[in-house]
Short mmCIF file of C-alpha atoms in Angstrom, two decimals:
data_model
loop_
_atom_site.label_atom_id
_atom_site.label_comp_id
_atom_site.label_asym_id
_atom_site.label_seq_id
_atom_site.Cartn_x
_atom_site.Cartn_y
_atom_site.Cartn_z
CA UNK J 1 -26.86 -27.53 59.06
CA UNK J 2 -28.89 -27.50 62.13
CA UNK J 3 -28.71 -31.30 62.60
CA UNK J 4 -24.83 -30.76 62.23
CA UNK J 5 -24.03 -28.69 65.17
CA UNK J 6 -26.86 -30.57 67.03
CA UNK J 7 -24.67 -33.41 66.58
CA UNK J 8 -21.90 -31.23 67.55
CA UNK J 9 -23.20 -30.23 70.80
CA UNK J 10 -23.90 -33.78 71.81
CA UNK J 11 -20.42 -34.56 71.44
CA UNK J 12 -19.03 -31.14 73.03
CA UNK J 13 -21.50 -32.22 75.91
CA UNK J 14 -20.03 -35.58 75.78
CA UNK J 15 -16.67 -34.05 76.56
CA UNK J 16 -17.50 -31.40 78.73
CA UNK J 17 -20.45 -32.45 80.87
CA UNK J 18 -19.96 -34.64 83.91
CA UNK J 19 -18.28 -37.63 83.77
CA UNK J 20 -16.98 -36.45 80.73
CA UNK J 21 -14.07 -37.95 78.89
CA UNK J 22 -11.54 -35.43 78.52
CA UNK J 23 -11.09 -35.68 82.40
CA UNK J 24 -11.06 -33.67 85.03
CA UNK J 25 -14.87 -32.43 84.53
CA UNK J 26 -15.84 -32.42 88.34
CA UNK J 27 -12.45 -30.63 88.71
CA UNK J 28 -13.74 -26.74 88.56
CA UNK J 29 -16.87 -27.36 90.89
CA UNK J 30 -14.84 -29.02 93.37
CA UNK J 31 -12.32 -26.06 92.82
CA UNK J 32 -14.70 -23.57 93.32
CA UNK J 33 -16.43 -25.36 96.73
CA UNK J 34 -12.13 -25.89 98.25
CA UNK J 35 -12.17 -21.72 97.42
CA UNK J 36 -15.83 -21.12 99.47
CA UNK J 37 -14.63 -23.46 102.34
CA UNK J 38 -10.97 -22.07 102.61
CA UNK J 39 -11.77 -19.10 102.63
CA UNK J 40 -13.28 -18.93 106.27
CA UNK J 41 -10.20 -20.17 107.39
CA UNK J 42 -8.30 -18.27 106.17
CA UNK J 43 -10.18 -14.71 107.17
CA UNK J 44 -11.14 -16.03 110.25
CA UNK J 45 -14.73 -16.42 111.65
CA UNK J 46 -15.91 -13.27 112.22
CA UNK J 47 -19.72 -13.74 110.55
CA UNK J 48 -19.98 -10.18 109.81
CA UNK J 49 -16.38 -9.84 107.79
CA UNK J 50 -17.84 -13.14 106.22
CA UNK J 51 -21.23 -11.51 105.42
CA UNK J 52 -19.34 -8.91 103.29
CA UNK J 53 -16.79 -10.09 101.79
CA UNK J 54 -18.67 -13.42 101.17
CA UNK J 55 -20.05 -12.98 97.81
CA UNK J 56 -17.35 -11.33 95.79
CA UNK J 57 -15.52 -14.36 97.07
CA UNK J 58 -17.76 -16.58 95.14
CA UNK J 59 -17.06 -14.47 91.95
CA UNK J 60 -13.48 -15.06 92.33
CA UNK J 61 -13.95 -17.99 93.08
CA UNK J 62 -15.95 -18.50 89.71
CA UNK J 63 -13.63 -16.86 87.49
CA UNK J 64 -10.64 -19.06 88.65
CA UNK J 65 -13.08 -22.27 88.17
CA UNK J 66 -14.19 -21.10 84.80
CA UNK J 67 -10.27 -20.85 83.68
CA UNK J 68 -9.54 -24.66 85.00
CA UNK J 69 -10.68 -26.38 81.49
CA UNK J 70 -9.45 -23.84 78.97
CA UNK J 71 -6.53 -25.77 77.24
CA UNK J 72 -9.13 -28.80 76.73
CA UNK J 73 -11.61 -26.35 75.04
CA UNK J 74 -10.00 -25.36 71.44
CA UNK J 75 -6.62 -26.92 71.19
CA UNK J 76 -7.54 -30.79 71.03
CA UNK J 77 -9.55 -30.67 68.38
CA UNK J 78 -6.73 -28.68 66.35
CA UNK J 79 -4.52 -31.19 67.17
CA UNK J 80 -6.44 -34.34 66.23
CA UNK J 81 -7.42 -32.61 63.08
CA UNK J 82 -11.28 -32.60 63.78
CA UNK J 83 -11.27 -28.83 62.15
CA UNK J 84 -9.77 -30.10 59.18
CA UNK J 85 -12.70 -32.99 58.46
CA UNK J 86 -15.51 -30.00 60.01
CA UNK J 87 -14.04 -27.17 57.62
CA UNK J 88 -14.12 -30.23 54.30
CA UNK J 89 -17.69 -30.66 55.56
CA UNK J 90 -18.61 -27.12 54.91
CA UNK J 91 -19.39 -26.89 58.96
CA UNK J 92 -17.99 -22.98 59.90
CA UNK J 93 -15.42 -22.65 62.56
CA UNK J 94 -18.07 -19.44 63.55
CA UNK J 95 -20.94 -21.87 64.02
CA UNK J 96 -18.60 -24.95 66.05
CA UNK J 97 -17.10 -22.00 68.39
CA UNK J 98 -20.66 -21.12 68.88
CA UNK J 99 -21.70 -24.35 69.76
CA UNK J 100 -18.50 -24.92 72.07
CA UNK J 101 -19.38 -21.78 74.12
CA UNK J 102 -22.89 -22.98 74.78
CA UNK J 103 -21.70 -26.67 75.95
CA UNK J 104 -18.95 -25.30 77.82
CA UNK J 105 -21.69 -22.66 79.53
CA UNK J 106 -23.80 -25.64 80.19
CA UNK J 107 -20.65 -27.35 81.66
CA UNK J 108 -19.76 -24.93 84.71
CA UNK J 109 -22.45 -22.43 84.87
CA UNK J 110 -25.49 -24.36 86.09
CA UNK J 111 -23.39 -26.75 88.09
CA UNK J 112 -21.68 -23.45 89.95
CA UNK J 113 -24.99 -21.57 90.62
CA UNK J 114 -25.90 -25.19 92.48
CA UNK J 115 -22.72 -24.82 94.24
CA UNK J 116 -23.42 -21.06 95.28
CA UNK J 117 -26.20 -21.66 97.28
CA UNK J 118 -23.69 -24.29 99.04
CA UNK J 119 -21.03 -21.69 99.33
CA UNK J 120 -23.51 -19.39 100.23
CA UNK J 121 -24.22 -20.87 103.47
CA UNK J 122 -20.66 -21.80 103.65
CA UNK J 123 -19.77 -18.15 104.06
CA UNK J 124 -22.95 -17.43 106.07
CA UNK J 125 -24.70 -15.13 103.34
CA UNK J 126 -28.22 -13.56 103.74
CA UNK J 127 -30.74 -14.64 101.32
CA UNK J 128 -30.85 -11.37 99.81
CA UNK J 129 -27.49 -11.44 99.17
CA UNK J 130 -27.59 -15.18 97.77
CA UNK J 131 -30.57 -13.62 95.21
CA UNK J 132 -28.22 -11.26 93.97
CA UNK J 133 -24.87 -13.65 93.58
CA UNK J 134 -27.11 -16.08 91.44
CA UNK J 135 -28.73 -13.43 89.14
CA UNK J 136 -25.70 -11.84 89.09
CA UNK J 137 -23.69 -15.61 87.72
CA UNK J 138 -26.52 -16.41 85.80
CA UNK J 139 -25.73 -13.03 84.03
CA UNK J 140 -22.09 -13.01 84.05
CA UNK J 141 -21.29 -16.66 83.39
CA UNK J 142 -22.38 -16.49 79.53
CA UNK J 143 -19.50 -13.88 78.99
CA UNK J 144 -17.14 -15.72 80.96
CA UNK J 145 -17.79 -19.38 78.87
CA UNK J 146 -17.37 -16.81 75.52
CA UNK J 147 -13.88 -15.32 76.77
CA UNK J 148 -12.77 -18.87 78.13
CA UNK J 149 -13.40 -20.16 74.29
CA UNK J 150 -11.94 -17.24 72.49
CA UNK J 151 -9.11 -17.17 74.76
CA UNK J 152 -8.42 -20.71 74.19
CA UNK J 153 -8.74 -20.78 70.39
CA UNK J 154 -6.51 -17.63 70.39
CA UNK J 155 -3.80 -19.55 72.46
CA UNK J 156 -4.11 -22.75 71.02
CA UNK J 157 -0.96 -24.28 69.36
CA UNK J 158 1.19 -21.84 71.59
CA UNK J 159 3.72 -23.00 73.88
CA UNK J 160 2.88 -22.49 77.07
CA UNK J 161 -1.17 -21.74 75.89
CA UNK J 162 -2.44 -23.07 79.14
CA UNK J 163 -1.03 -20.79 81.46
CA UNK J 164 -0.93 -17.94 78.81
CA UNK J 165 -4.43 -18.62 78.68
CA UNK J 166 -5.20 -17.78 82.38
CA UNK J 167 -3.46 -14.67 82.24
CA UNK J 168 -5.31 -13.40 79.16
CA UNK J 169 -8.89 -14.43 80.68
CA UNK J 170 -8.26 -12.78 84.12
CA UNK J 171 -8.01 -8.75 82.72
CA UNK J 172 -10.70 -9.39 80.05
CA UNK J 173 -12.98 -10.78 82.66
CA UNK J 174 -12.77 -7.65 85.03
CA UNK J 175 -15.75 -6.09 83.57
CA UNK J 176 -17.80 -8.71 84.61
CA UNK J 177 -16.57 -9.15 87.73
CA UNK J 178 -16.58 -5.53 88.47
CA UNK J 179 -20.39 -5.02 87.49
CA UNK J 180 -21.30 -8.80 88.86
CA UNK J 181 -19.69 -8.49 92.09
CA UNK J 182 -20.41 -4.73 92.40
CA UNK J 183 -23.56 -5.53 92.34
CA UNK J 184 -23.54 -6.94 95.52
CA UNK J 185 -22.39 -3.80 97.49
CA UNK J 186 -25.04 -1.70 95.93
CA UNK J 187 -27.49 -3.86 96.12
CA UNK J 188 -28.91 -3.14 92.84
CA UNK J 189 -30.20 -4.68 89.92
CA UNK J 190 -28.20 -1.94 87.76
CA UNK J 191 -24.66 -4.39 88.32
CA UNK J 192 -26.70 -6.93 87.32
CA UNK J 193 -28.00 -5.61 84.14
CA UNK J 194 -24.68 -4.20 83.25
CA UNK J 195 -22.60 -7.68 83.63
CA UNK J 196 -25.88 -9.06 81.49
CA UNK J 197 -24.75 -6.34 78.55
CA UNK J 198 -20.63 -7.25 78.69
CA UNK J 199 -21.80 -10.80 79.03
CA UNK J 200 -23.80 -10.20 75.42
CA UNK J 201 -21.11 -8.02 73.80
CA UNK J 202 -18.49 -11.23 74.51
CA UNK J 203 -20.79 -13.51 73.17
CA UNK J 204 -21.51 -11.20 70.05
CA UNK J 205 -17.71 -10.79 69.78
CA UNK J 206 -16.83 -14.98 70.31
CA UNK J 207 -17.40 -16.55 67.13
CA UNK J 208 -15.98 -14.23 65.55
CA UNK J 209 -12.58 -14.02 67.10
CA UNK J 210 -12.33 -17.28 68.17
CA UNK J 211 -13.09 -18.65 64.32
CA UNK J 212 -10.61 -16.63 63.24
CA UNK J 213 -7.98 -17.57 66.03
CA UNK J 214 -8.71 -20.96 64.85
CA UNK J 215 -8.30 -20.73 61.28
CA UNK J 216 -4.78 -18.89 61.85
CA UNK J 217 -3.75 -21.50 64.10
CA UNK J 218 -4.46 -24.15 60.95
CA UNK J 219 -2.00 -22.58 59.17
CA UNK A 1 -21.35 -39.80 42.42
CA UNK A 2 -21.85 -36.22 41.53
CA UNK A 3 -19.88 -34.87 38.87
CA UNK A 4 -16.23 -33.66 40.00
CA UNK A 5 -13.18 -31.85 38.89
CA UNK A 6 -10.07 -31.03 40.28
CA UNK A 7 -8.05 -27.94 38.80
CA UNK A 8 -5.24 -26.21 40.41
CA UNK A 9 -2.81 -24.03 38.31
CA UNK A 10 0.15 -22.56 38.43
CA UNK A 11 0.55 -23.14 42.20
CA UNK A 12 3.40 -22.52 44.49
CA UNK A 13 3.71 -23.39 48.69
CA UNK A 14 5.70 -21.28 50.64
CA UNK A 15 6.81 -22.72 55.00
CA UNK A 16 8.82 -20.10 56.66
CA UNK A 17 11.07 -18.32 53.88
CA UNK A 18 11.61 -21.24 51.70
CA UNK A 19 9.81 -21.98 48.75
CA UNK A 20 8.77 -25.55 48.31
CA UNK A 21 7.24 -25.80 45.01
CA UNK A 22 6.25 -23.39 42.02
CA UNK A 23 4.75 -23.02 39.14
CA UNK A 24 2.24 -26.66 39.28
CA UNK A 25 -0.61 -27.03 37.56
CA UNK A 26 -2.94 -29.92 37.42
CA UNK A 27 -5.87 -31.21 36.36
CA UNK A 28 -8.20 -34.25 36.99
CA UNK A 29 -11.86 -34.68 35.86
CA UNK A 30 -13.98 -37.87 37.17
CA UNK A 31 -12.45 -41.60 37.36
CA UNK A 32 -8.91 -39.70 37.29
CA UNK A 33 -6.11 -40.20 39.86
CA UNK A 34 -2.59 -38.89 40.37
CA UNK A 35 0.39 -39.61 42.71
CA UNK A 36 2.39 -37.02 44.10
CA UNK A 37 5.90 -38.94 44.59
CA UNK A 38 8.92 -36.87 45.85
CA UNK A 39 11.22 -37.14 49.06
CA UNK A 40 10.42 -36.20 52.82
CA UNK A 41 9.60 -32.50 53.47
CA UNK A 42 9.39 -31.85 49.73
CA UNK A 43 5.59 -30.37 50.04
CA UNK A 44 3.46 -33.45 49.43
CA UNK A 45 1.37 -32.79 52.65
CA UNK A 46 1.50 -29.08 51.99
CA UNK A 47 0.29 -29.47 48.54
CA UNK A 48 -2.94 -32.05 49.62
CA UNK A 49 -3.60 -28.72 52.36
CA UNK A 50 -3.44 -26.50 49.77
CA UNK A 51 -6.09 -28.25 47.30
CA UNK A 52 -7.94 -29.10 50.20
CA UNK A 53 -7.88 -25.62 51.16
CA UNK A 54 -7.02 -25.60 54.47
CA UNK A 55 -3.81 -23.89 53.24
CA UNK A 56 -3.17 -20.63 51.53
CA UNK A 57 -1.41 -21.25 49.04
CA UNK A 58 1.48 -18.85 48.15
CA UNK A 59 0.37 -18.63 44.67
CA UNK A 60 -2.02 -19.52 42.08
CA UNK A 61 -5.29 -21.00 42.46
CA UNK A 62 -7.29 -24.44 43.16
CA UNK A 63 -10.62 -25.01 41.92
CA UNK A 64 -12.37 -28.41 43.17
CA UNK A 65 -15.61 -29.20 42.66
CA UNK A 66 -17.58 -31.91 44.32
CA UNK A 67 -17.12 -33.07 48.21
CA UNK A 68 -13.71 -33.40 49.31
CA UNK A 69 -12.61 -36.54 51.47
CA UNK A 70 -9.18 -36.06 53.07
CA UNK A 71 -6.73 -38.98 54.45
CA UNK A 72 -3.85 -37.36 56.66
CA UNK A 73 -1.98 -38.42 59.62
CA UNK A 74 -4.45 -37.50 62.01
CA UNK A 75 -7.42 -39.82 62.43
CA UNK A 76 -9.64 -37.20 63.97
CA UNK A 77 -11.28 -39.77 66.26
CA UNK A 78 -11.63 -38.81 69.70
CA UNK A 79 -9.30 -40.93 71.52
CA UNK A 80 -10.88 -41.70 74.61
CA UNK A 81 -13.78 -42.87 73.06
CA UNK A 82 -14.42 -46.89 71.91
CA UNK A 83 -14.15 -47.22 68.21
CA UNK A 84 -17.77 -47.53 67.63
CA UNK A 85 -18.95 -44.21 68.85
CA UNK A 86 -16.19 -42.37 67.65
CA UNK A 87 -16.68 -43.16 64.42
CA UNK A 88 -20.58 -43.04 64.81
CA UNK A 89 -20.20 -39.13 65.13
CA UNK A 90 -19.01 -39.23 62.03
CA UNK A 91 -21.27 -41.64 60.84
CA UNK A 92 -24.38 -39.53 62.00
CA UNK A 93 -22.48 -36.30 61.06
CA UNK A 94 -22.07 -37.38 57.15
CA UNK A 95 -25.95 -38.41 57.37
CA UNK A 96 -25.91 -41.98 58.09
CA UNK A 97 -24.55 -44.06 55.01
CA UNK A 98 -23.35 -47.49 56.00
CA UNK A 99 -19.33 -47.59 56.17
CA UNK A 100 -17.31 -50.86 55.48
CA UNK A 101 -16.70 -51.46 58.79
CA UNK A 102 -16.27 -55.55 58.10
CA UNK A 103 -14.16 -54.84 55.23
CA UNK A 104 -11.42 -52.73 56.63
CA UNK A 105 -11.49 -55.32 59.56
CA UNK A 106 -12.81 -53.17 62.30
CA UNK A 107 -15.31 -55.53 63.36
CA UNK A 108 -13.70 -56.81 66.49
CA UNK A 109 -12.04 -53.74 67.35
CA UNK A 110 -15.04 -51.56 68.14
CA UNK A 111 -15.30 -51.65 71.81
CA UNK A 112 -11.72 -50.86 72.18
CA UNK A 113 -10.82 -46.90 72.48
CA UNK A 114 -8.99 -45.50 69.92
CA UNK A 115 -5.88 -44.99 71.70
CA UNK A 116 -5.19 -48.16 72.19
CA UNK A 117 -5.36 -49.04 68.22
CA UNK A 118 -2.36 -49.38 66.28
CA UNK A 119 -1.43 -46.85 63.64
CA UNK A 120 -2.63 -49.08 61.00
CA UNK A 121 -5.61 -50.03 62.37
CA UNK A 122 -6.27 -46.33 62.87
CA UNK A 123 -5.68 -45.49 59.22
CA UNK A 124 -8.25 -47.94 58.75
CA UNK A 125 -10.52 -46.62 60.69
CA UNK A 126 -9.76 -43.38 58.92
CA UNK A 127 -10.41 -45.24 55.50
CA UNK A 128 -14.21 -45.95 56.94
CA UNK A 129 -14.77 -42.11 58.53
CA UNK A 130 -14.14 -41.50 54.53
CA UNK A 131 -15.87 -44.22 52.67
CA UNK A 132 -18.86 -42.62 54.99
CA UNK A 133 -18.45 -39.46 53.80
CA UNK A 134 -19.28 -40.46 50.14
CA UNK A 135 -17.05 -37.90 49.05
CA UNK A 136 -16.41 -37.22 45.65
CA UNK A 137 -12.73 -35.93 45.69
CA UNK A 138 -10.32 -38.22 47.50
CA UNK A 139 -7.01 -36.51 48.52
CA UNK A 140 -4.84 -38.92 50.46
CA UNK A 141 -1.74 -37.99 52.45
CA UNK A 142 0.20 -40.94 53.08
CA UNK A 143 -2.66 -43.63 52.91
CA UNK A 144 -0.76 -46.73 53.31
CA UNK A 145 1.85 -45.68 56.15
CA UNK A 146 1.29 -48.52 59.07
CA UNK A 147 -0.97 -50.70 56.81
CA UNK A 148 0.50 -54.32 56.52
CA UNK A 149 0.22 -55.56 52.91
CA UNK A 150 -3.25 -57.09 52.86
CA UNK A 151 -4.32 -53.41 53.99
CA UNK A 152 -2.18 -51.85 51.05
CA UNK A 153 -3.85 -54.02 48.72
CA UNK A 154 -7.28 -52.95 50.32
CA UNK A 155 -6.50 -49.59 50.13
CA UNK A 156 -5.22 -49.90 46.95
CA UNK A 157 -8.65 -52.21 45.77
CA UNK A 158 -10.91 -49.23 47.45
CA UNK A 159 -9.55 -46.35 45.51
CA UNK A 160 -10.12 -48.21 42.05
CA UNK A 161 -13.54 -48.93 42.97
CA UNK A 162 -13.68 -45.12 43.81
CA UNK A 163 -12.10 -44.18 40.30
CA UNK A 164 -14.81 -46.78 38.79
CA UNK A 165 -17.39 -45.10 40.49
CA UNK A 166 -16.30 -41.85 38.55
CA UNK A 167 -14.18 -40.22 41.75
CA UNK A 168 -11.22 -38.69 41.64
CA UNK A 169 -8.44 -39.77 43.71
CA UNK A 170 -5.35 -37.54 44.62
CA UNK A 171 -2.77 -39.63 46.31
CA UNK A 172 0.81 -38.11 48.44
CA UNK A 173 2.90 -41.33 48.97
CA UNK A 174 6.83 -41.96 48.72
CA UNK A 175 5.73 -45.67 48.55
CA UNK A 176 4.50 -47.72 45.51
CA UNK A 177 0.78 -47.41 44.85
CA UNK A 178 -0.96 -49.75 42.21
CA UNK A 179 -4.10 -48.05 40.21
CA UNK A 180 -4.28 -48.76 36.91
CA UNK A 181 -4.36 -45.62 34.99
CA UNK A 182 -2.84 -43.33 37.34
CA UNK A 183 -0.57 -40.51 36.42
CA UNK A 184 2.23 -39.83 38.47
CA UNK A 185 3.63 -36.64 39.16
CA UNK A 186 7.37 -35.84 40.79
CA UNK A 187 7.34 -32.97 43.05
CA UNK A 188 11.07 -32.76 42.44
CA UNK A 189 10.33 -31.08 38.76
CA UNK A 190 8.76 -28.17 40.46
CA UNK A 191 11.20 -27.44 43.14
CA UNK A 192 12.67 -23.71 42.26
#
């Protein structure tokens, strides 16, 4: 079993990771840096305004970057019937979401906290501050890989899934952004902990869902 | 091959509010094979889901034992990858047994990515994901659409060495398929 979804992550990295070949793999770390650059422009200088307001942008910033891949996540492999041949093979839809959620983690997370500490002195943020965004994504970006997989198994094989998908992610993910970004004005580690326990209950709740999302969408 | 049966009684499909098929039972132990003939949309595919189990089926029940191969219209080969690798994740999922790569005529074609192959040479392609599954139960959907006739016959060589081997092949095909000792079966009879 083990060597199974070891051989499933190498192939969901394959996909996912850079250079990948479902396209468009640079595409949300380039998003996220356009949002962190824009943004001064668009607020205006004023390195104290920046100061403040600088992190939460890099949360939003984060969330809209984590959305970017969704309808590559669930909905191809439906589609070119790999569930089919995994499900004959015994392989549980629980264990492949599982596996999906960690490559797709691997896929943005690390690669965005590298981009913070660019954004970060994009948007002229403190190092104290910077401390706090990157414990604070290295918390929160767990849950937000889990909800971008169970939202995408749940809307795969809709019309319109893509953009459907988007809209489901944003409300679900306002817990984390709340408590991640919240952190930041209060400057305490309490945020932090608290986006760490939504991250774990949407990774508890993932394989679950999302198994079951894609065994209905089967049909 | 590991010992294998195939029993599935008194089943019926349901798609939307329309009943396909009711009330069909069969059964097929080791070295048997049976081909599910009928007209488009009558329930072939729907009945090689069902026994496969990646359908509910509306009623009755499906018992298989031994490791199911399936054939359908979908290759499930990533399609942006060569040949070769794509069906080397197979290869290293199913643990590694040597597929007839030269025999299906894939030899040449494993550099080029898998969209680029023709639908036949992608149901052959399909035909070596399952020889390297060394699956027991072989339920094909449609096995020889796209192959030219020197594929048929391959196809058609293949699944009697299966049967010889002691497998069990289940076959959904509107065209002519030659097995020797292969019961046929018309969906039409079961339509309600």
């Amino acid at each position: 079993m083990s060597a199974s979804l070891f051989q499933l992550l190498r192939r969901d990295l394959g996909m996912l990771l850079f250079g990948g070949r479902r396209g468009g793999t640079m595409l949300p770390l380039l998003f996220f840096l356009a949002v962190a650059m824009l943004f001064p422009f668009a607020v205006g200088p004023d390195p104290r305004l920046l100061a403040r307001t600088g992190g939460g942008v890099i949360w939003v910033a984060a969330l809209l970057a984590a959305i970017l891949p969704l309808d590559r996540l669930i909905e191809p492999d439906i589609e070119l019937g790999f569930f089919d041949q995994w499900a004959l093979r015994g392989i549980a839809e629980e264990w492949i979401v599982t596996v999906r959620v960690l490559a797709h983690w691997l896929s943005f997370g690390p690669p965005l906290m590298l981009a913070a500490i660019v954004s970060a002195a994009l948007l002229g943020l403190d190092g104290q501050t910077l401390k706090l965004v990157e414990l604070g994504l290295l918390a929160g970006t767990p849950g937000l890989a889990a909800l971008g997989v169970m939202v995408a198994a749940v809307t795969a094989g809709l019309r319109g899934g893509a953009a459907l998908a988007g809209l489901l992610v944003i409300p679900l993910a306002v817990p984390l952004l709340v408590f991640g970004a919240g952190s930041l004005a209060t400057g305490g580690e309490s945020g932090i902990a608290l986006t760490a326990a939504v991250s774990l209950v949407l990774l508890a709740m993932t394989p679950f869902a999302a198994g079951a999302a894609v065994r209905a969408a089967r049909g | 091959m590991q010992v294998c049966t195939l029993t599935a009684s008194d089943l019926a499909c349901r798609r939307g509010d329309r009943v396909l098929f009711r009330g069909l039972s069969l059964e097929l132990r080791g070295g048997e094979a049976c081909q599910i003939t009928g007209a488009n949309g009558i329930g072939k595919s729907s009945l090689i889901r069902i026994i496969a189990g990646l359908m509910p089926a509306f009623a009755g029940s499906v018992a298989v034992e031994g490791q199911i191969g399936l054939i359908d219209e979908r290759p499930a080969l990533d399609p942006q990858l060569p040949l070769g690798p794509a069906l080397s994740f197979w290869q290293r999922l199913d643990g590694g047994a040597e597929s007839a790569i030269e025999r299906l005529g894939l030899a040449n074609l494993l550099d080029v990515p898998v969209r680029y192959l023709s639908t036949g040479q992608k149901k052959r392609a399909a035909l070596a994901r399952l020889l390297g599954q060394k699956a027991a139960v072989w339920l094909l959907d449609e096995p020889l659409n796209g192959l030219d006739s020197q594929a048929v016959q391959l196809v058609e060589a293949l699944a009697g060495e299966h049967l010889a081997q002691g497998g069990i092949c289940l076959i959904a095909s509107h065209q002519p398929f030659a097995l020797e000792g292969m019961g046929r079966m018309a969906l039409a009879d079961y339509t309600p």
